[in-house]
PDB file of C-alpha atoms in Angstrom:
ATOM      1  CA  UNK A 266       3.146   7.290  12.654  1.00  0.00           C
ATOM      2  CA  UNK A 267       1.620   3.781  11.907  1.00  0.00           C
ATOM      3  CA  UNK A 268      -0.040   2.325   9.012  1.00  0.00           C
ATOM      4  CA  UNK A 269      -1.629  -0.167   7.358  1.00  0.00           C
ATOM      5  CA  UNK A 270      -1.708  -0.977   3.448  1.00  0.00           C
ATOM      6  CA  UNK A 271      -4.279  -3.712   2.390  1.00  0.00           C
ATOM      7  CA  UNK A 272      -3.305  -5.204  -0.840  1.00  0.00           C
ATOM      8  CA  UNK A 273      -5.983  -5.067  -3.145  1.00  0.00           C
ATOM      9  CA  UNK A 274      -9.351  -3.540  -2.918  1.00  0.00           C
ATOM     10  CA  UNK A 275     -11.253  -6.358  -4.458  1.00  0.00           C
ATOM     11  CA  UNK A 276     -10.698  -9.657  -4.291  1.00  0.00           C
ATOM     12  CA  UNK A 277     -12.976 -12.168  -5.857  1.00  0.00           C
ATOM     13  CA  UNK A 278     -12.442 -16.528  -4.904  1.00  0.00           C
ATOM     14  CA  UNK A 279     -14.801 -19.166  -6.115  1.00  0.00           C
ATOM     15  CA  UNK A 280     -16.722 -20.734  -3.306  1.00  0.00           C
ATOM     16  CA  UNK A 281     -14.617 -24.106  -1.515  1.00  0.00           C
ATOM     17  CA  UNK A 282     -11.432 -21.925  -2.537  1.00  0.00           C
ATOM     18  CA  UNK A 283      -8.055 -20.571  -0.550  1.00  0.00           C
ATOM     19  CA  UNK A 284      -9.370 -16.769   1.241  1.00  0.00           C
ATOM     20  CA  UNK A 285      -6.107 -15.188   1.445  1.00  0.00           C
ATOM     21  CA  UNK A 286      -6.168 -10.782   2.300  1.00  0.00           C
ATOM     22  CA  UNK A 287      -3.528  -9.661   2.480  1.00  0.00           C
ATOM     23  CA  UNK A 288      -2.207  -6.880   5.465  1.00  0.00           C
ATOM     24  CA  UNK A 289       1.214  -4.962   5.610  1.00  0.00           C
ATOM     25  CA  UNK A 290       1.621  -2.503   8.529  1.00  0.00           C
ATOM     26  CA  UNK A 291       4.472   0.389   9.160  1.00  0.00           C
ATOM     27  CA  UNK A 292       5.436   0.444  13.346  1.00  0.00           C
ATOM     28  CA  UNK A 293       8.747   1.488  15.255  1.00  0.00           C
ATOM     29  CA  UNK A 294       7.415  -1.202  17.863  1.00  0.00           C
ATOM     30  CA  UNK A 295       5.699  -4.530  17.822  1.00  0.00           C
ATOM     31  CA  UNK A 296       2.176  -3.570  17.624  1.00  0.00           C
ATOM     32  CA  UNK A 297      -1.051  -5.066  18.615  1.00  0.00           C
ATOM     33  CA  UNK A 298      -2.995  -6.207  15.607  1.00  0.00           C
ATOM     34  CA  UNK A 299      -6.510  -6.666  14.443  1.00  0.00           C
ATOM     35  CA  UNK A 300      -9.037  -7.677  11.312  1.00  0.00           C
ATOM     36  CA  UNK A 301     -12.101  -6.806  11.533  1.00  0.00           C
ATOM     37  CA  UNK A 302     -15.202  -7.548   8.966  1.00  0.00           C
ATOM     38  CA  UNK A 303     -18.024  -5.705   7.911  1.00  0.00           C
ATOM     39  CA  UNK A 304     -21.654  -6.539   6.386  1.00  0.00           C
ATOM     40  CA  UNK A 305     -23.313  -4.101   4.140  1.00  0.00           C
ATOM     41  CA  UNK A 306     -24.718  -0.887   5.857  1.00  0.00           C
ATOM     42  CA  UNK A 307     -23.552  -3.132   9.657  1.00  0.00           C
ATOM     43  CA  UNK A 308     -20.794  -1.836  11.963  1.00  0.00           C
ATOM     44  CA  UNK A 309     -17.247  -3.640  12.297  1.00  0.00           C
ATOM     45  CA  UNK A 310     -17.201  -7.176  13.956  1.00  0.00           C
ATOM     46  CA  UNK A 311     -13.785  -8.358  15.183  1.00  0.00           C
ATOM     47  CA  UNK A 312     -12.580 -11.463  13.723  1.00  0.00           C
ATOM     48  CA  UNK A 313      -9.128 -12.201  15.247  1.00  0.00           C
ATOM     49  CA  UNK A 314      -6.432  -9.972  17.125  1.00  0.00           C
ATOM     50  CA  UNK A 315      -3.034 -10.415  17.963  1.00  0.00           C
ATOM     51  CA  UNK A 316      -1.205  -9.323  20.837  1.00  0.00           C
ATOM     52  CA  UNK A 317       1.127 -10.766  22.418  1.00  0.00           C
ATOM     53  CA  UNK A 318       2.433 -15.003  22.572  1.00  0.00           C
ATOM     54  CA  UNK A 319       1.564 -17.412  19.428  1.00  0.00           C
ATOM     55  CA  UNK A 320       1.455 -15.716  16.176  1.00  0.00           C
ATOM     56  CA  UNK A 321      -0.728 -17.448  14.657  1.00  0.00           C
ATOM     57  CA  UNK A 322      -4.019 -16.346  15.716  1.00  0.00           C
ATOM     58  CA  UNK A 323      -7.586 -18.119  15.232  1.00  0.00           C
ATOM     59  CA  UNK A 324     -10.711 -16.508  14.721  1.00  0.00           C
ATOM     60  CA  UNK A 325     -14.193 -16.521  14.133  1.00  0.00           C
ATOM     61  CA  UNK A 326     -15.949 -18.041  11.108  1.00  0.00           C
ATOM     62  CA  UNK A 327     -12.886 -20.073  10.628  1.00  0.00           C
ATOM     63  CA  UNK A 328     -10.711 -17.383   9.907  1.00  0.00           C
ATOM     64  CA  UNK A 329      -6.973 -17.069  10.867  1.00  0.00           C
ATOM     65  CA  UNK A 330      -3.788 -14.673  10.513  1.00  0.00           C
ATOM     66  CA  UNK A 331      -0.109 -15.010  11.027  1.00  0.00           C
ATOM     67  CA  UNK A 332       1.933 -12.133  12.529  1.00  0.00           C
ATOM     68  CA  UNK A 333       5.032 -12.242  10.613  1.00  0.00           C
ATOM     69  CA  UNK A 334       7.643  -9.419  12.243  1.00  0.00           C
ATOM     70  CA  UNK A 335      10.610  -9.835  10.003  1.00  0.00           C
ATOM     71  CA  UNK A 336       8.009  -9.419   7.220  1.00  0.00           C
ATOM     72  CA  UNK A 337       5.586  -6.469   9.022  1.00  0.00           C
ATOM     73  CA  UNK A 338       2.730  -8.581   7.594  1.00  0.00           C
ATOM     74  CA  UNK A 339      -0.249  -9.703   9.079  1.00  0.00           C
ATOM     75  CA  UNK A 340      -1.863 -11.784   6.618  1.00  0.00           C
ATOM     76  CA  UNK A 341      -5.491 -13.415   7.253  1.00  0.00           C
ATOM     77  CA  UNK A 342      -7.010 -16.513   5.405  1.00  0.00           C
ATOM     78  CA  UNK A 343      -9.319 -19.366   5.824  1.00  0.00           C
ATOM     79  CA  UNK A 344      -8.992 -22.334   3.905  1.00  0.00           C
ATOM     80  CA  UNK A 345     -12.919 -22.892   1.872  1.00  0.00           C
ATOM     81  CA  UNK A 346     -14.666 -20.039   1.639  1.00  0.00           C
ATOM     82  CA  UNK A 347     -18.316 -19.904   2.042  1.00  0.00           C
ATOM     83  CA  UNK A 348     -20.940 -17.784   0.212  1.00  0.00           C
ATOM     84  CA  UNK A 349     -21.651 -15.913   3.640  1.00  0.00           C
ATOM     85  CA  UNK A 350     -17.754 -14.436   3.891  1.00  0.00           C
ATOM     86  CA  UNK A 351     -19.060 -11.954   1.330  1.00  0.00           C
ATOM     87  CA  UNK A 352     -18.029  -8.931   3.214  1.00  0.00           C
ATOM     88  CA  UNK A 353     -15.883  -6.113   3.397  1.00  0.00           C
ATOM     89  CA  UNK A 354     -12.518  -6.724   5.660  1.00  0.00           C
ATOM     90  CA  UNK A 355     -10.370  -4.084   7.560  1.00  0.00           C
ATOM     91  CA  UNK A 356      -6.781  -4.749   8.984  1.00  0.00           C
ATOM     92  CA  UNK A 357      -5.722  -2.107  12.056  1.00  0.00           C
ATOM     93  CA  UNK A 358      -2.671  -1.537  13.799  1.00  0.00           C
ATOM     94  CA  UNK A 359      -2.350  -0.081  17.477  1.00  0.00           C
ATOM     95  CA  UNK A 360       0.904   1.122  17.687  1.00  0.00           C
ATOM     96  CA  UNK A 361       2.056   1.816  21.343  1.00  0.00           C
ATOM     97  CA  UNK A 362       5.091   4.005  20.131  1.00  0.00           C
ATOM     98  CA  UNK A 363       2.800   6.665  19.911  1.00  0.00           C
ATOM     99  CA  UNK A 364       1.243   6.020  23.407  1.00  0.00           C
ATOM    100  CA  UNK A 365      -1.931   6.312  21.930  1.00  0.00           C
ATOM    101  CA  UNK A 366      -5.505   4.405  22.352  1.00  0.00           C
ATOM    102  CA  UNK A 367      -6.706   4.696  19.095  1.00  0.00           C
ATOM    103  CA  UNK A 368      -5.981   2.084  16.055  1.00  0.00           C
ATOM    104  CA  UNK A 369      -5.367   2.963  12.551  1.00  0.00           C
ATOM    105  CA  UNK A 370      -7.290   1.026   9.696  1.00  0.00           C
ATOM    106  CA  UNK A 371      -6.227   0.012   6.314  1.00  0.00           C
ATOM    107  CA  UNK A 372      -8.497   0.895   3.490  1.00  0.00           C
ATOM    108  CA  UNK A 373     -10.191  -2.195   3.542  1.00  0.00           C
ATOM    109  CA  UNK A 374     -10.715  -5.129   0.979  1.00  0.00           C
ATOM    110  CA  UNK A 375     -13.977  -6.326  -0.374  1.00  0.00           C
ATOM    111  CA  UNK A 376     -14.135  -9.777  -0.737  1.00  0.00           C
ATOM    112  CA  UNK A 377     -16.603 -11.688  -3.301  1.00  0.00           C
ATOM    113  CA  UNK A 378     -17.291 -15.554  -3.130  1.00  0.00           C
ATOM    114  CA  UNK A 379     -18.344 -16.865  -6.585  1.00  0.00           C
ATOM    115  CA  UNK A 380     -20.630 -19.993  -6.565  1.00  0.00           C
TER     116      UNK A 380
ATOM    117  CA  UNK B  80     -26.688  -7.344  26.507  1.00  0.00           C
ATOM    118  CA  UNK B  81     -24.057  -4.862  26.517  1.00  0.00           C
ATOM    119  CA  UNK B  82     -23.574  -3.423  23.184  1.00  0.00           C
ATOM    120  CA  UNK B  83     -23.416   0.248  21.522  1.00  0.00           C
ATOM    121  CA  UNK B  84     -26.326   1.318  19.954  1.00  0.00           C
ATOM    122  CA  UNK B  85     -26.396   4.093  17.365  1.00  0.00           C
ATOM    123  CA  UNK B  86     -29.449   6.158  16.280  1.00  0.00           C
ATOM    124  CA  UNK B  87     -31.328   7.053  13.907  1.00  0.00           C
ATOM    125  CA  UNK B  88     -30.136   4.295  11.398  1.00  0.00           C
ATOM    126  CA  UNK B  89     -30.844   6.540   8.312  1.00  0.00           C
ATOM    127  CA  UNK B  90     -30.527  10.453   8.218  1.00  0.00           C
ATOM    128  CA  UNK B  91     -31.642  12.911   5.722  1.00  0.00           C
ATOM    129  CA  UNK B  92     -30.164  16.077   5.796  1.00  0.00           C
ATOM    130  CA  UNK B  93     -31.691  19.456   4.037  1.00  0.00           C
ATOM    131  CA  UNK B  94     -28.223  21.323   3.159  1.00  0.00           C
ATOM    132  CA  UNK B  95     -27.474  24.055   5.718  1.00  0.00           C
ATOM    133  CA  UNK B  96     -29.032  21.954   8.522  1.00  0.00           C
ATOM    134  CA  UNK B  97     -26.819  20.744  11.780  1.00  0.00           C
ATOM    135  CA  UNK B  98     -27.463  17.208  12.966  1.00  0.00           C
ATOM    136  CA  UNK B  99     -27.134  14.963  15.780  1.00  0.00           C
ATOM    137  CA  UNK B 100     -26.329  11.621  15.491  1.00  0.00           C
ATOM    138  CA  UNK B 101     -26.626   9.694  18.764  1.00  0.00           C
ATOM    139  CA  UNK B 102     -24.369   7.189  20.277  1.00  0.00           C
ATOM    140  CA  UNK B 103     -24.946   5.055  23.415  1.00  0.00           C
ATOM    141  CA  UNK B 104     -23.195   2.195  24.886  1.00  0.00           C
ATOM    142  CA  UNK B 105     -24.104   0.160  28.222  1.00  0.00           C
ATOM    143  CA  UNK B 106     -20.463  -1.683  27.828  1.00  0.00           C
ATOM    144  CA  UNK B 107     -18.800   0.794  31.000  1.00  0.00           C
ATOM    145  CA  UNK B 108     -16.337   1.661  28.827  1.00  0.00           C
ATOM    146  CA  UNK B 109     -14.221   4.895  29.096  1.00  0.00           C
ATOM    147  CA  UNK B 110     -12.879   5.598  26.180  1.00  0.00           C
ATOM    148  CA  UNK B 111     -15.332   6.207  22.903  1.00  0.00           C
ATOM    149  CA  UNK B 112     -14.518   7.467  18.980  1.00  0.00           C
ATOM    150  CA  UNK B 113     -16.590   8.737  15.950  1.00  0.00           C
ATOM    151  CA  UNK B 114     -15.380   7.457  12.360  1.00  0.00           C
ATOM    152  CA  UNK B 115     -16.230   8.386   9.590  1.00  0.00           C
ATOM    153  CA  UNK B 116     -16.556   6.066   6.488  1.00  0.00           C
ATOM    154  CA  UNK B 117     -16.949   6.479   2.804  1.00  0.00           C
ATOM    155  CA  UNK B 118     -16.152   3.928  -0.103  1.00  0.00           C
ATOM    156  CA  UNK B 119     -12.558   2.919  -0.692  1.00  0.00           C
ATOM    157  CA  UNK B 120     -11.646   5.596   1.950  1.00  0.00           C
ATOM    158  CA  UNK B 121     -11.242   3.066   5.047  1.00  0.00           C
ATOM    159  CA  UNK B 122     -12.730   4.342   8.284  1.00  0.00           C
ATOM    160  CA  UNK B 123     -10.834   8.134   9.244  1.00  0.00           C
ATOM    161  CA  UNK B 124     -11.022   9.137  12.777  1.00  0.00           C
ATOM    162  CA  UNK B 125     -13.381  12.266  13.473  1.00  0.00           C
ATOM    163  CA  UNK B 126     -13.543  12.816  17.611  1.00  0.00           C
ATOM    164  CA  UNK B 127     -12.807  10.731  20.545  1.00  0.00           C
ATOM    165  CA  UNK B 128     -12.889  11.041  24.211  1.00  0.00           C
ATOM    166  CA  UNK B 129     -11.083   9.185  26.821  1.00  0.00           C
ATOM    167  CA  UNK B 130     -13.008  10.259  30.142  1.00  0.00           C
ATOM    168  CA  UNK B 131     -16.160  12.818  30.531  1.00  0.00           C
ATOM    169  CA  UNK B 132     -16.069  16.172  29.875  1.00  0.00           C
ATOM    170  CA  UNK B 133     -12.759  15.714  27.911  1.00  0.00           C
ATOM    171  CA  UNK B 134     -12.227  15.004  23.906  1.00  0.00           C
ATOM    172  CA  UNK B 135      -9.775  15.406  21.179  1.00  0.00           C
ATOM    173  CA  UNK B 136      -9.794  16.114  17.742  1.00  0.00           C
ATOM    174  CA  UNK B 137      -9.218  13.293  15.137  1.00  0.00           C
ATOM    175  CA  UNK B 138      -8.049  13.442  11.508  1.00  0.00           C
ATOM    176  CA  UNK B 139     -11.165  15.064   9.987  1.00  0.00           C
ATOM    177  CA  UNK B 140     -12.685  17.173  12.937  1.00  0.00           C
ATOM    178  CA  UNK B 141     -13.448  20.068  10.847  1.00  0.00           C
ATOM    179  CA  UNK B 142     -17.463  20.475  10.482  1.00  0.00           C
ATOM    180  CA  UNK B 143     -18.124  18.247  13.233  1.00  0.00           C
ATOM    181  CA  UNK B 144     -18.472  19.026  17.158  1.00  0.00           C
ATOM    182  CA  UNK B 145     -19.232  16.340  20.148  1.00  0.00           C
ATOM    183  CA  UNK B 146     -20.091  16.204  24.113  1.00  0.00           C
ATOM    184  CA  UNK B 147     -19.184  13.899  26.734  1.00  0.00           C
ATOM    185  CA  UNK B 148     -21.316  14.767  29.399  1.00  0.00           C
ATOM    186  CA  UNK B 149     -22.375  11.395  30.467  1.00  0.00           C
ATOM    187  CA  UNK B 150     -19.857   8.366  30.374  1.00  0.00           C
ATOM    188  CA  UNK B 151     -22.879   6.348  28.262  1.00  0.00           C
ATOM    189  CA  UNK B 152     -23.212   9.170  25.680  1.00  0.00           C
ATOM    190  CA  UNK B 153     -21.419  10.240  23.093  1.00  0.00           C
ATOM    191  CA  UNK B 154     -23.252  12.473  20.824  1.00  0.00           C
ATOM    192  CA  UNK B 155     -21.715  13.851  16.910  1.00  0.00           C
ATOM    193  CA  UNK B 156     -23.431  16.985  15.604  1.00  0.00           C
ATOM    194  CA  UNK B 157     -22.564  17.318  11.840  1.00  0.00           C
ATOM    195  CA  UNK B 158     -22.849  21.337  11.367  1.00  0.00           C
ATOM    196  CA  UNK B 159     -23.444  22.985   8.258  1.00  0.00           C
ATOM    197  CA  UNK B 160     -19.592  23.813   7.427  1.00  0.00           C
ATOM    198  CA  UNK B 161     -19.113  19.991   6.924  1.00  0.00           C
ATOM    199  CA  UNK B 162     -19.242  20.742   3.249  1.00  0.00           C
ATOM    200  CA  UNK B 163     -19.516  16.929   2.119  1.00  0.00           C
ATOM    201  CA  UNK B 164     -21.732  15.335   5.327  1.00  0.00           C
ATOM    202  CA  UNK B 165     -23.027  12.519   2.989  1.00  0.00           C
ATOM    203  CA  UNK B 166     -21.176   9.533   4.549  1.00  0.00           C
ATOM    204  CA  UNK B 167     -21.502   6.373   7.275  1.00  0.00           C
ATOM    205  CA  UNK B 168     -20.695   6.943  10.720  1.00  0.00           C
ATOM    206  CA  UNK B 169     -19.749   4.862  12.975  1.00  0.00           C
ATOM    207  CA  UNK B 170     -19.232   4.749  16.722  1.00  0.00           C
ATOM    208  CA  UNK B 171     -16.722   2.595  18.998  1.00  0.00           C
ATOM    209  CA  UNK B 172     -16.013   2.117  22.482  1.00  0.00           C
ATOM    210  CA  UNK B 173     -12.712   0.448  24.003  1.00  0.00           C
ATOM    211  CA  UNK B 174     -11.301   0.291  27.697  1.00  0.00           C
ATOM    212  CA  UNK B 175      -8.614   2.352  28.102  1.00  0.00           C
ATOM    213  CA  UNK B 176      -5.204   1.952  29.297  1.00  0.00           C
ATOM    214  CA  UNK B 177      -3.654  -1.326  29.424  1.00  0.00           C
ATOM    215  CA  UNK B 178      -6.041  -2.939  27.678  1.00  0.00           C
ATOM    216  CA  UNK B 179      -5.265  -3.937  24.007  1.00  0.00           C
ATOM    217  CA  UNK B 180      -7.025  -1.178  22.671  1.00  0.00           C
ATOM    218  CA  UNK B 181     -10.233  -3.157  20.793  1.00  0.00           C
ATOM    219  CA  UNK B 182     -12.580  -1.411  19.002  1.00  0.00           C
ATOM    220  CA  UNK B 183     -16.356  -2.674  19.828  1.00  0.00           C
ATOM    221  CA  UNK B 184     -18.836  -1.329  17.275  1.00  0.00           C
ATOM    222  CA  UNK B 185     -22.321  -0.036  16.696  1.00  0.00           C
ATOM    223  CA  UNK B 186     -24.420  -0.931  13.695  1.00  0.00           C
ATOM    224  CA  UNK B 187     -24.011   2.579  12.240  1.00  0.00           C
ATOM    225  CA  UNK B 188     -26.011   5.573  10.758  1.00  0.00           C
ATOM    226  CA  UNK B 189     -25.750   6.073   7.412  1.00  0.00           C
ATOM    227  CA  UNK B 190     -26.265  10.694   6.538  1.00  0.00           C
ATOM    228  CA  UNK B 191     -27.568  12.018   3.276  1.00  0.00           C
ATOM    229  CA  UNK B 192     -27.573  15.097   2.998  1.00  0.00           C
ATOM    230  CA  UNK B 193     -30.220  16.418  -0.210  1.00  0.00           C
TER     231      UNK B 193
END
């Protein structure tokens, strides 16, 4: 079975600094990836996904992630973070070894932006 | 505009009581989930149903039940053998199939049970 490990529950950047979370992921197949971010007491907004083609993948709100196979990492970053990335971030893998629909999530990492 | 909309928002729960949480969606998708979420804990699969009338247990079905009579409605009942209800719960639709398999999500209702 698939899954995801997100490195570090918290991580706290100063605001106009490097965003870097950070997303490892377990598949017997090249999966489809996804990050997804979440506002206090909100659902899950999807912020990038990769499939299939380029791997590096641009987003929403300036955020982007590389699909690295040879590494199983799917890292996502932007380069200045603004006070309104304050948010909670899940990475999820679909992994079509299984034949299956449904994605697994990673933990999730809470990211702070200090003025 | 299409979206999924969850209700009620916030829940309070007398202990021994079963509720329903709804879940609608107006997106034509087939295929919808339940999560559950709690701090630190990541979201953990509960239900999910690929087609009416049919559903499958997730990770953490136990305590919970669900119907799919209607392709827009997906209902979660939290019954009173969930011994720890007090959580966020979110639902999700996708398309099914070929399609990538993206989650698109309502804005949540958040149990307490007292």
């Amino acid at each position: 079975a698939q899954s995801v490990t997100q490195l570090g529950s918290h991580v706290s950047v100063s605001e106009g600094a490097l965003v870097l979370l950070r997303c490892n992921y377990s598949s017997s197949v090249p999966p489809y990836l996804f990050w997804y971010v979440q506002y206090p007491n909100q659902g899950l907004q999807l912020l990038l996904k990769y499939t299939t083609g380029a791997t590096l993948v641009k987003g929403i709100n300036g955020f982007e992630a590389e699909f690295k196979k040879s590494e199983t990492s799917f890292h996502l970053t932007k380069p200045s973070a603004h006070m309104s990335d304050a948010a909670e971030y899940f990475c999820a893998v679909r992994d079509f070894g299984a034949g299956s629909y449904q994605l697994t999530f990673g933990k999730g990492t809470k990211l702070s932006v200090i003025p | 505009d299409g979206g999924i909309t969850q209700s009620p928002k916030y829940l309070f729960r007398k202990e021994g009581q079963n509720v329903t949480l709804s879940c609608e969606q107006n997106l034509n998708h087939d295929a919808m989930y339940w999560y559950r979420q709690d701090p630190g804990q990541g979201l953990r699969l509960i239900y999910y149903s690929q087609i009416v009338n049919d559903f499958q247990k997730g990770d953490i079905a136990e305590g919970y039940s669900v119907s799919r009579e209607k392709k827009e409605s997906f209902p979660l009942t939290v019954t009173s053998a969930q011994k720890n209800p007090t959580a966020f719960y979110l639902c999700a639709s996708s398309l099914p199939g070929g399609n990538t398999g993206e989650l698109f999500f309502g804005e949540g209702s958040r149990l307490t049970v007292l």
